[in-house]
Structure formats: structure tokens, C-alpha cells
PDB file of C-alpha atoms in Angstrom:
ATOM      1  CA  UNK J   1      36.143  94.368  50.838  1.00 61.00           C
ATOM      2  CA  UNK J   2      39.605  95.874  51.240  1.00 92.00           C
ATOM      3  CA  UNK J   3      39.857  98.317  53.956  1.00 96.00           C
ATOM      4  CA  UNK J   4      43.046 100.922  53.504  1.00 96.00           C
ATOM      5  CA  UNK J   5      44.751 103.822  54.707  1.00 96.00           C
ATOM      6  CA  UNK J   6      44.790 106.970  52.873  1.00 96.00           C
ATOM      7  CA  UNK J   7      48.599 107.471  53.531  1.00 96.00           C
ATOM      8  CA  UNK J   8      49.092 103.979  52.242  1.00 95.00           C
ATOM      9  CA  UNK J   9      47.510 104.946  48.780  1.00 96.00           C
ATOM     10  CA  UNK J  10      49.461 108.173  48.906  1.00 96.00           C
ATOM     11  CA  UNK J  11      52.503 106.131  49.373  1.00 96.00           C
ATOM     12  CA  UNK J  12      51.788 103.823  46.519  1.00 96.00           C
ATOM     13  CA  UNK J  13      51.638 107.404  44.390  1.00 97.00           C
ATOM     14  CA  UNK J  14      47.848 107.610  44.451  1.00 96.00           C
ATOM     15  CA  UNK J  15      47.302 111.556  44.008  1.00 96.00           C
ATOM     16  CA  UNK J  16      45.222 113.066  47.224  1.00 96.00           C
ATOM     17  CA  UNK J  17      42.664 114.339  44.608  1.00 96.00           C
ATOM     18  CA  UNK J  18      41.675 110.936  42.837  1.00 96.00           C
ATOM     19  CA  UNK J  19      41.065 109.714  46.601  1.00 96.00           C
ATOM     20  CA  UNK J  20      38.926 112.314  47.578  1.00 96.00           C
ATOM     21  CA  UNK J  21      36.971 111.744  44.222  1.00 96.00           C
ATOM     22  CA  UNK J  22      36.547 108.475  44.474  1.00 97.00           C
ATOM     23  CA  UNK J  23      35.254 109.014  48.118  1.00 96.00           C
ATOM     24  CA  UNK J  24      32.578 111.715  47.293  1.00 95.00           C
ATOM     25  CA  UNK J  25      28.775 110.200  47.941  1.00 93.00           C
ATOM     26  CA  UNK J  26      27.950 107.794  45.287  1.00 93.00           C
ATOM     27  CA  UNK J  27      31.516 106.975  44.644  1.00 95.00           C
ATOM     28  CA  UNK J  28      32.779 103.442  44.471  1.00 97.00           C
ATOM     29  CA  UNK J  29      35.315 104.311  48.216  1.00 97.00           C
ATOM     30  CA  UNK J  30      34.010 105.472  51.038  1.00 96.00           C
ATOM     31  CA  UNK J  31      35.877 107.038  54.451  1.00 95.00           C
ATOM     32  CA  UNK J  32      34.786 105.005  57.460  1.00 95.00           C
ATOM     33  CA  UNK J  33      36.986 106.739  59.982  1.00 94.00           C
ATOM     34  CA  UNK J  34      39.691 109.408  59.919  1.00 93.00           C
ATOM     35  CA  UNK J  35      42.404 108.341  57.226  1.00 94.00           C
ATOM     36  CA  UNK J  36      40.811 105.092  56.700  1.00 96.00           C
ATOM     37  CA  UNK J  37      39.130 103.986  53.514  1.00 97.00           C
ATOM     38  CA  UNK J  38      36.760 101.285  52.441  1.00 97.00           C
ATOM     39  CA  UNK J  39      37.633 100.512  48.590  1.00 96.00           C
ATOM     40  CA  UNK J  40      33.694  99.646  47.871  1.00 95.00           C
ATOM     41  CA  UNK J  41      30.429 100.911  47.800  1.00 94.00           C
ATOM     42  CA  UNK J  42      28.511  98.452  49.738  1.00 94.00           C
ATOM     43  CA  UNK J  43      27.788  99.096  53.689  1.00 94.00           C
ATOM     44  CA  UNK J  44      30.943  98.444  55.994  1.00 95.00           C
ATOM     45  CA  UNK J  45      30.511  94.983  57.820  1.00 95.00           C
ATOM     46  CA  UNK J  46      31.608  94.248  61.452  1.00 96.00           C
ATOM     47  CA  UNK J  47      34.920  92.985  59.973  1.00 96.00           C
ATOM     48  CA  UNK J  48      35.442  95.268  58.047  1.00 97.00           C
ATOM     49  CA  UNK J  49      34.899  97.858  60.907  1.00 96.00           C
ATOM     50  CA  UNK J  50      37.219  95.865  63.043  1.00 97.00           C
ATOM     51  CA  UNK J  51      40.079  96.667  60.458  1.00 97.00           C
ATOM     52  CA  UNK J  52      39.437 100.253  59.808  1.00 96.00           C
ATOM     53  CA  UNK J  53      39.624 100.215  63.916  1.00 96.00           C
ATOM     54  CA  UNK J  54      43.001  98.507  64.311  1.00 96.00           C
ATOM     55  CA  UNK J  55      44.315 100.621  61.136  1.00 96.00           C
ATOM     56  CA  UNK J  56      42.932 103.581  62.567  1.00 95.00           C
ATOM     57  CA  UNK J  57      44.437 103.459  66.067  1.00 94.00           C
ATOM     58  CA  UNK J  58      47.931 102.877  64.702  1.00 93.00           C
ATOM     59  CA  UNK J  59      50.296  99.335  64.329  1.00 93.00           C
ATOM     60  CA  UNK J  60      50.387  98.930  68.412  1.00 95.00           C
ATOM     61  CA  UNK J  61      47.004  98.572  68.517  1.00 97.00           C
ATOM     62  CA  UNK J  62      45.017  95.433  69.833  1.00 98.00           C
ATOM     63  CA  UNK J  63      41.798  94.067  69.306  1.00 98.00           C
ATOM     64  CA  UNK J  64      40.062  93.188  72.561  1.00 98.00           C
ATOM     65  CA  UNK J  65      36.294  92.566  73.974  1.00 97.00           C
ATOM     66  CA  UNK J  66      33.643  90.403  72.341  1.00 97.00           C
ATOM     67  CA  UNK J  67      34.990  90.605  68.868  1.00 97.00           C
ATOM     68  CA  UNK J  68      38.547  89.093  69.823  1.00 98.00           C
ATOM     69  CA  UNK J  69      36.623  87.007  71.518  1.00 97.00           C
ATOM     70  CA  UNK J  70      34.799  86.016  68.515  1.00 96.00           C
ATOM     71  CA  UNK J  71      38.169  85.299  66.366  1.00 96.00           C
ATOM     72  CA  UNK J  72      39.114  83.120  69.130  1.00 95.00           C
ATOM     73  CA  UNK J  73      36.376  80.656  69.111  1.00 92.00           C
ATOM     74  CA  UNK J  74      33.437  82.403  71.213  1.00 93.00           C
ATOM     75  CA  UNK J  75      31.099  83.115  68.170  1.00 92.00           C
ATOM     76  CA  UNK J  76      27.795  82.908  70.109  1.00 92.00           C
ATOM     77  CA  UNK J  77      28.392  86.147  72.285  1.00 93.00           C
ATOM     78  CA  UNK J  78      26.353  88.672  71.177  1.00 92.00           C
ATOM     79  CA  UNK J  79      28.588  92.090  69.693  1.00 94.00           C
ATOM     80  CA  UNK J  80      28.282  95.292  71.347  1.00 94.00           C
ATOM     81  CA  UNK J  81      27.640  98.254  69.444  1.00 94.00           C
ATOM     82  CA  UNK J  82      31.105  99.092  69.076  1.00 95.00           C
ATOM     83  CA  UNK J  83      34.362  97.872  68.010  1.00 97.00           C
ATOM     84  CA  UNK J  84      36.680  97.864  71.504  1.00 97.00           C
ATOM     85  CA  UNK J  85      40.568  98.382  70.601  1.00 97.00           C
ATOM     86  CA  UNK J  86      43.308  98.761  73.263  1.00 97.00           C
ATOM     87  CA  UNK J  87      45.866 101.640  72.095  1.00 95.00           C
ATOM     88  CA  UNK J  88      48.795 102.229  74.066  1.00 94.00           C
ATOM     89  CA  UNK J  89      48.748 104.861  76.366  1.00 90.00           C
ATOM     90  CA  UNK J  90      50.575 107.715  74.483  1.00 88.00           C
ATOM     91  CA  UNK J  91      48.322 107.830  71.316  1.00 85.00           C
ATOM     92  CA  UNK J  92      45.720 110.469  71.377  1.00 81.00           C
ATOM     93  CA  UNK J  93      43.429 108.966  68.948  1.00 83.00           C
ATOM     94  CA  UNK J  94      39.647 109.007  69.695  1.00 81.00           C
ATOM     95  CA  UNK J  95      37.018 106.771  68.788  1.00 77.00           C
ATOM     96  CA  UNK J  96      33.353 107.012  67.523  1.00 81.00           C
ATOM     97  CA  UNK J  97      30.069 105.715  67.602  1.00 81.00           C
ATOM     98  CA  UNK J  98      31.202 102.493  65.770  1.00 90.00           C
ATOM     99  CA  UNK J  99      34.276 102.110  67.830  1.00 94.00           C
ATOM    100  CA  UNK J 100      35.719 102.096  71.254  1.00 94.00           C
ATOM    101  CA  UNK J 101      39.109 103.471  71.687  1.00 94.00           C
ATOM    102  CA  UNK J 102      40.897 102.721  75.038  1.00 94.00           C
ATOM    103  CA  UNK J 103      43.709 103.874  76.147  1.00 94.00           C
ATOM    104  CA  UNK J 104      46.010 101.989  78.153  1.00 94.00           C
ATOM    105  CA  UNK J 105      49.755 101.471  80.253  1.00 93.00           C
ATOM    106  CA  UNK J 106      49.138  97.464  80.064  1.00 94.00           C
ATOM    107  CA  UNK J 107      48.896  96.681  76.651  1.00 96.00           C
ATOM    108  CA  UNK J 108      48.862  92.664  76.229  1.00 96.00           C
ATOM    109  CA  UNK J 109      51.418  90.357  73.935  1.00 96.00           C
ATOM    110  CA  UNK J 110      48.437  90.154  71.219  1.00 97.00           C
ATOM    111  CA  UNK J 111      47.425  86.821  69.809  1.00 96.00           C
ATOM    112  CA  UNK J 112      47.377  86.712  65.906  1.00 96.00           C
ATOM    113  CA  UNK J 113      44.392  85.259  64.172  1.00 94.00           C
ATOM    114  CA  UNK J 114      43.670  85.600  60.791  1.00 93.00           C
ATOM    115  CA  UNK J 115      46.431  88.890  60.400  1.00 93.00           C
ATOM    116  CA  UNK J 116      44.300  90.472  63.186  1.00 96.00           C
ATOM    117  CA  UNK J 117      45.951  91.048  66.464  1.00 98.00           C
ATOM    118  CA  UNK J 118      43.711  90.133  69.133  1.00 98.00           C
ATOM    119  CA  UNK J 119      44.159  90.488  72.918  1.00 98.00           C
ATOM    120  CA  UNK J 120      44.333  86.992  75.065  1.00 97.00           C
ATOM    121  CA  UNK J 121      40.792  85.579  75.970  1.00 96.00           C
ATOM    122  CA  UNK J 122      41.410  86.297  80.196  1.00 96.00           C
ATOM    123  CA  UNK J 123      42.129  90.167  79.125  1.00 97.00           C
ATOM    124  CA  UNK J 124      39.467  90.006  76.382  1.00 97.00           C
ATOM    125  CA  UNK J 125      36.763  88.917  78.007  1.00 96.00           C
ATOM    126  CA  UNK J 126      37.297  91.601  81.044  1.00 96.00           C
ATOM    127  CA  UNK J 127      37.674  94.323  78.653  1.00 96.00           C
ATOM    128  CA  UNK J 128      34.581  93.793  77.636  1.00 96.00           C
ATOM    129  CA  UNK J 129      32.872  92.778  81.393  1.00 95.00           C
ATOM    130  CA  UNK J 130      34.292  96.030  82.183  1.00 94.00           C
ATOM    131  CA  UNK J 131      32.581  97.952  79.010  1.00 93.00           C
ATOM    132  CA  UNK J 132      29.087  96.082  79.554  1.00 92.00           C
ATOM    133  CA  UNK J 133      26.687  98.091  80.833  1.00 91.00           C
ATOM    134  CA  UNK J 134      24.444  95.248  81.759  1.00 91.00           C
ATOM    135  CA  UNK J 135      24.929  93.095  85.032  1.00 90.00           C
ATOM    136  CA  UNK J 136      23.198  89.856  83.310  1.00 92.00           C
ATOM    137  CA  UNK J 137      25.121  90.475  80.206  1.00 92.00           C
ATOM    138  CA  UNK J 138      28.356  90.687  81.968  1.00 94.00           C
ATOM    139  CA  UNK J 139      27.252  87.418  84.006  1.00 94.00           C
ATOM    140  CA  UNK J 140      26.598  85.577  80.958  1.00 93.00           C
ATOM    141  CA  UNK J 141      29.854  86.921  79.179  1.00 94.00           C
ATOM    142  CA  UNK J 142      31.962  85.477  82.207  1.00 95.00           C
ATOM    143  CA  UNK J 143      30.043  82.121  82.521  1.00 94.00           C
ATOM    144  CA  UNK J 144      30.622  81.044  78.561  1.00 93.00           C
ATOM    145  CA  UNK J 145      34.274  81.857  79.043  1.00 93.00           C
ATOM    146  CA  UNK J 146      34.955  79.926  82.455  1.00 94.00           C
ATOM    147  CA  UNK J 147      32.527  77.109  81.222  1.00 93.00           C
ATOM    148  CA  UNK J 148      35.012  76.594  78.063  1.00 92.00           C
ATOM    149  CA  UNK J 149      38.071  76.190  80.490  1.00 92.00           C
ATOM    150  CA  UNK J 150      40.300  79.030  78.397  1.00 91.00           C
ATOM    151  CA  UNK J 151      40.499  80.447  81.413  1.00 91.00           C
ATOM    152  CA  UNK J 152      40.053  80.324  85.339  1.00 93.00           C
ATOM    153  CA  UNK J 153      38.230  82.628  87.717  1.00 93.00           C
ATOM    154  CA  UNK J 154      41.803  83.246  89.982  1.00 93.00           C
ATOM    155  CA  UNK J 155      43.256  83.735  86.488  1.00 94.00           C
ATOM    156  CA  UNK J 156      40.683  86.693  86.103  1.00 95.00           C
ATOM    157  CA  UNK J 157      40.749  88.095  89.460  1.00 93.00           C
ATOM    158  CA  UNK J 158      44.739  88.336  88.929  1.00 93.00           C
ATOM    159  CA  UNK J 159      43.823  90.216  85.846  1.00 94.00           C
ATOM    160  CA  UNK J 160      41.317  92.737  87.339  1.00 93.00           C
ATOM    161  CA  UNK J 161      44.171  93.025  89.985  1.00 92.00           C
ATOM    162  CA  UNK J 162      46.836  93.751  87.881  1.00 92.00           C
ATOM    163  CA  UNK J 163      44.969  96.549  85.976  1.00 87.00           C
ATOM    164  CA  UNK J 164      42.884  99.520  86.396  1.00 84.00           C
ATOM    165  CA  UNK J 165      40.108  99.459  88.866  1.00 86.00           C
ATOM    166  CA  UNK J 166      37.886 101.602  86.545  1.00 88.00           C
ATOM    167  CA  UNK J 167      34.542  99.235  85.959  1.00 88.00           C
ATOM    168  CA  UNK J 168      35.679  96.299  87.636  1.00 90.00           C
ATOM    169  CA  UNK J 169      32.859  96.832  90.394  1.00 91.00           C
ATOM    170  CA  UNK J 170      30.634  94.362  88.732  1.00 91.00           C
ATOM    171  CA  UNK J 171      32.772  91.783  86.960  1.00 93.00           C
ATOM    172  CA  UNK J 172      34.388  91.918  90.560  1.00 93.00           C
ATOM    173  CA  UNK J 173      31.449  90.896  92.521  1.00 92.00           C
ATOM    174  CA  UNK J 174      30.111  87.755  89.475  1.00 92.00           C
ATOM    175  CA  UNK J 175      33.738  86.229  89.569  1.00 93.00           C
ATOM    176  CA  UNK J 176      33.667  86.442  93.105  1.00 91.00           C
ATOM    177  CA  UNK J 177      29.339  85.075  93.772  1.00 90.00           C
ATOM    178  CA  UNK J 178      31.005  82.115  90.671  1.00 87.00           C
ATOM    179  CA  UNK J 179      34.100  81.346  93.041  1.00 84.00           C
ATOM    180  CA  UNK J 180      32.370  81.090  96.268  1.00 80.00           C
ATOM    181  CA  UNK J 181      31.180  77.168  96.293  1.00 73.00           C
ATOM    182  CA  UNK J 182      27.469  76.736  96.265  1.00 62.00           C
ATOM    183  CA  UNK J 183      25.087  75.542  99.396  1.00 50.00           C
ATOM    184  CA  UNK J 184      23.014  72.960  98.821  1.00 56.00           C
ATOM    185  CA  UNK J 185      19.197  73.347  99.840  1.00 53.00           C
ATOM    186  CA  UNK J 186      17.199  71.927 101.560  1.00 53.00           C
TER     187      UNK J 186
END
């Protein structure tokens, strides 16, 4: 399904009225966040929450966590709940129960896959390390992306360095247990 902003159909000389008609329950269009339309009926999929997200948050934004993760070749990582975007650090917008807006002074060159722009795997996968509540999730997150050599654990630890410190504690302490080398038994 298409997903579209409101000021883009206004632009194209869609009359404000016909939207909102068109978006009224039972209508073929449906809102699925501020200014953002769905043009169908049917319930919004992931990817099509991942665009209303990105168009949403504004043309800086960036797609990070699991689902850029996804685009780039990780598609056995379970999604979160929520969409995570990166917006820079001047936009005000706010996110909802579907997505995860994040602020930030460190936005990253995105990569673009499939029109999408995505944040690079070593920020991705942090970003979402840092938003996982769970210590064997975040474990497991960091594992599949070391064990598929995009990325190295220094390479991580620089990243975590280089940015904020807020929910680092616990990727922290599994890139540093993964870097230490292992003792054999006995």
C-alpha cells in the first residue's frame, strides 16, 4: 500500500475536505500517525509503519534498530514492538506506541536500501542493544551481528564511546564478557 503525507496530497491540489472524508472509519484511507496517510483500508504492515515513521519524523530522518537491520540482511532478529527512527536533534516530533522517536546530535551518513534510509549495521544494532529491555535479547542481538563479520566488537565499543552513555550499561558489559578470550576448563 502507498503510504503519504497529507501536505503532499494538498500540494498535488487534493482539497483538505476530500482527505478527511476519505479518512473517516470505514473509508478506503486511513491516518496512521500525525499528517501521515495510508491510501487503503487493510491493516498497516510493519513496512508500511516503517514509512509512515521516516515520513513522519521529517526528510533527515533515519531508520535504525532491528528493522534497518532487517533491510540489511539480518531477517531472523525478532522486531520490537516499535518502529526506532533517529531524528536529528532539533525536531520536536514525538513518537507513539507503534514507533520510537529518538532524538539525537550524532545522526549517521544513512545507508539507502530499497528508497529507505537506514542507519549503518555497527550504529543499528546498538540502537537497538540500547532500546532492549532484555539482557538475553540484547546478548543474542550482538552475537548474530559479530558472528556475520559486518562488524567488530572494538568497532562497537568505539561506537558506544563516541555517543551517549544513556543505556549502554548492558550492551557495555556483553561486548566486553564477548571480547575477553575464553578459559578453557578443566
Amino acid at each position: 500500500m502507498d503510504v503519504i503525507k497529507t501536505s503532499d496530497l494538498k500540494a498535488a491540489g487534493m482539497p483538505r475536505y476530500k482527505i478527511d472524508l476519505r479518512c473517516r472509519p470505514g473509508g478506503p484511507w486511513q491516518r496512521v500517525m500525525p499528517g501521515v496517510l495510508l491510501l487503503g483500508a487493510a491493516p498497516p504492515t510493519r513496512a508500511d509503519r516503517v514509512r509512515a515513521a521516516l515520513a513522519y519524523a521529517g526528510p533527515e530522518a533515519v531508520l535504525t534498530g532491528v528493522d534497518a537491520l532487517h533491510a540489511q540482511g539480518f531477517p531472523e532478529l525478532p522486531l520490537p514492538p516499535r518502529v526506532h527512527v533517529l531524528q536529528p536533534a532539533g525536531r520536536r516530533r514525538s513518537g507513539d506506541h507503534h514507533v520510537l522517536l529518538e532524538r539525537t546530535t550524532r545522526l549517521p551518513r544513512p545507508v539507502v536500501e530499497d528508497g529507505l534510509p537506514l542507519a549503518p549495521p555497527v550504529r543499528a544494532v546498538l540502537d537497538a542493544a540500547r532500546a532492549e529491555p532484555h539482557p538475553a535479547r540484547t546478548h543474542a542481538l550482538l552475537v548474530a551481528v559479530l558472528r556475520s563479520g559486518v562488524c567488530t566488537t572494538r568497532a562497537l565499543l568505539a561506537e558506544l564511546d563516541a555517543g551517549s552513555t544513556r543505556g549502554t550499561a548492558a550492551p557495555r558489559a556483553v561486548l566486553h564478557a564477548l571480547s575477553r578470550p575464553s578459559t578453557p576448563t578443566r
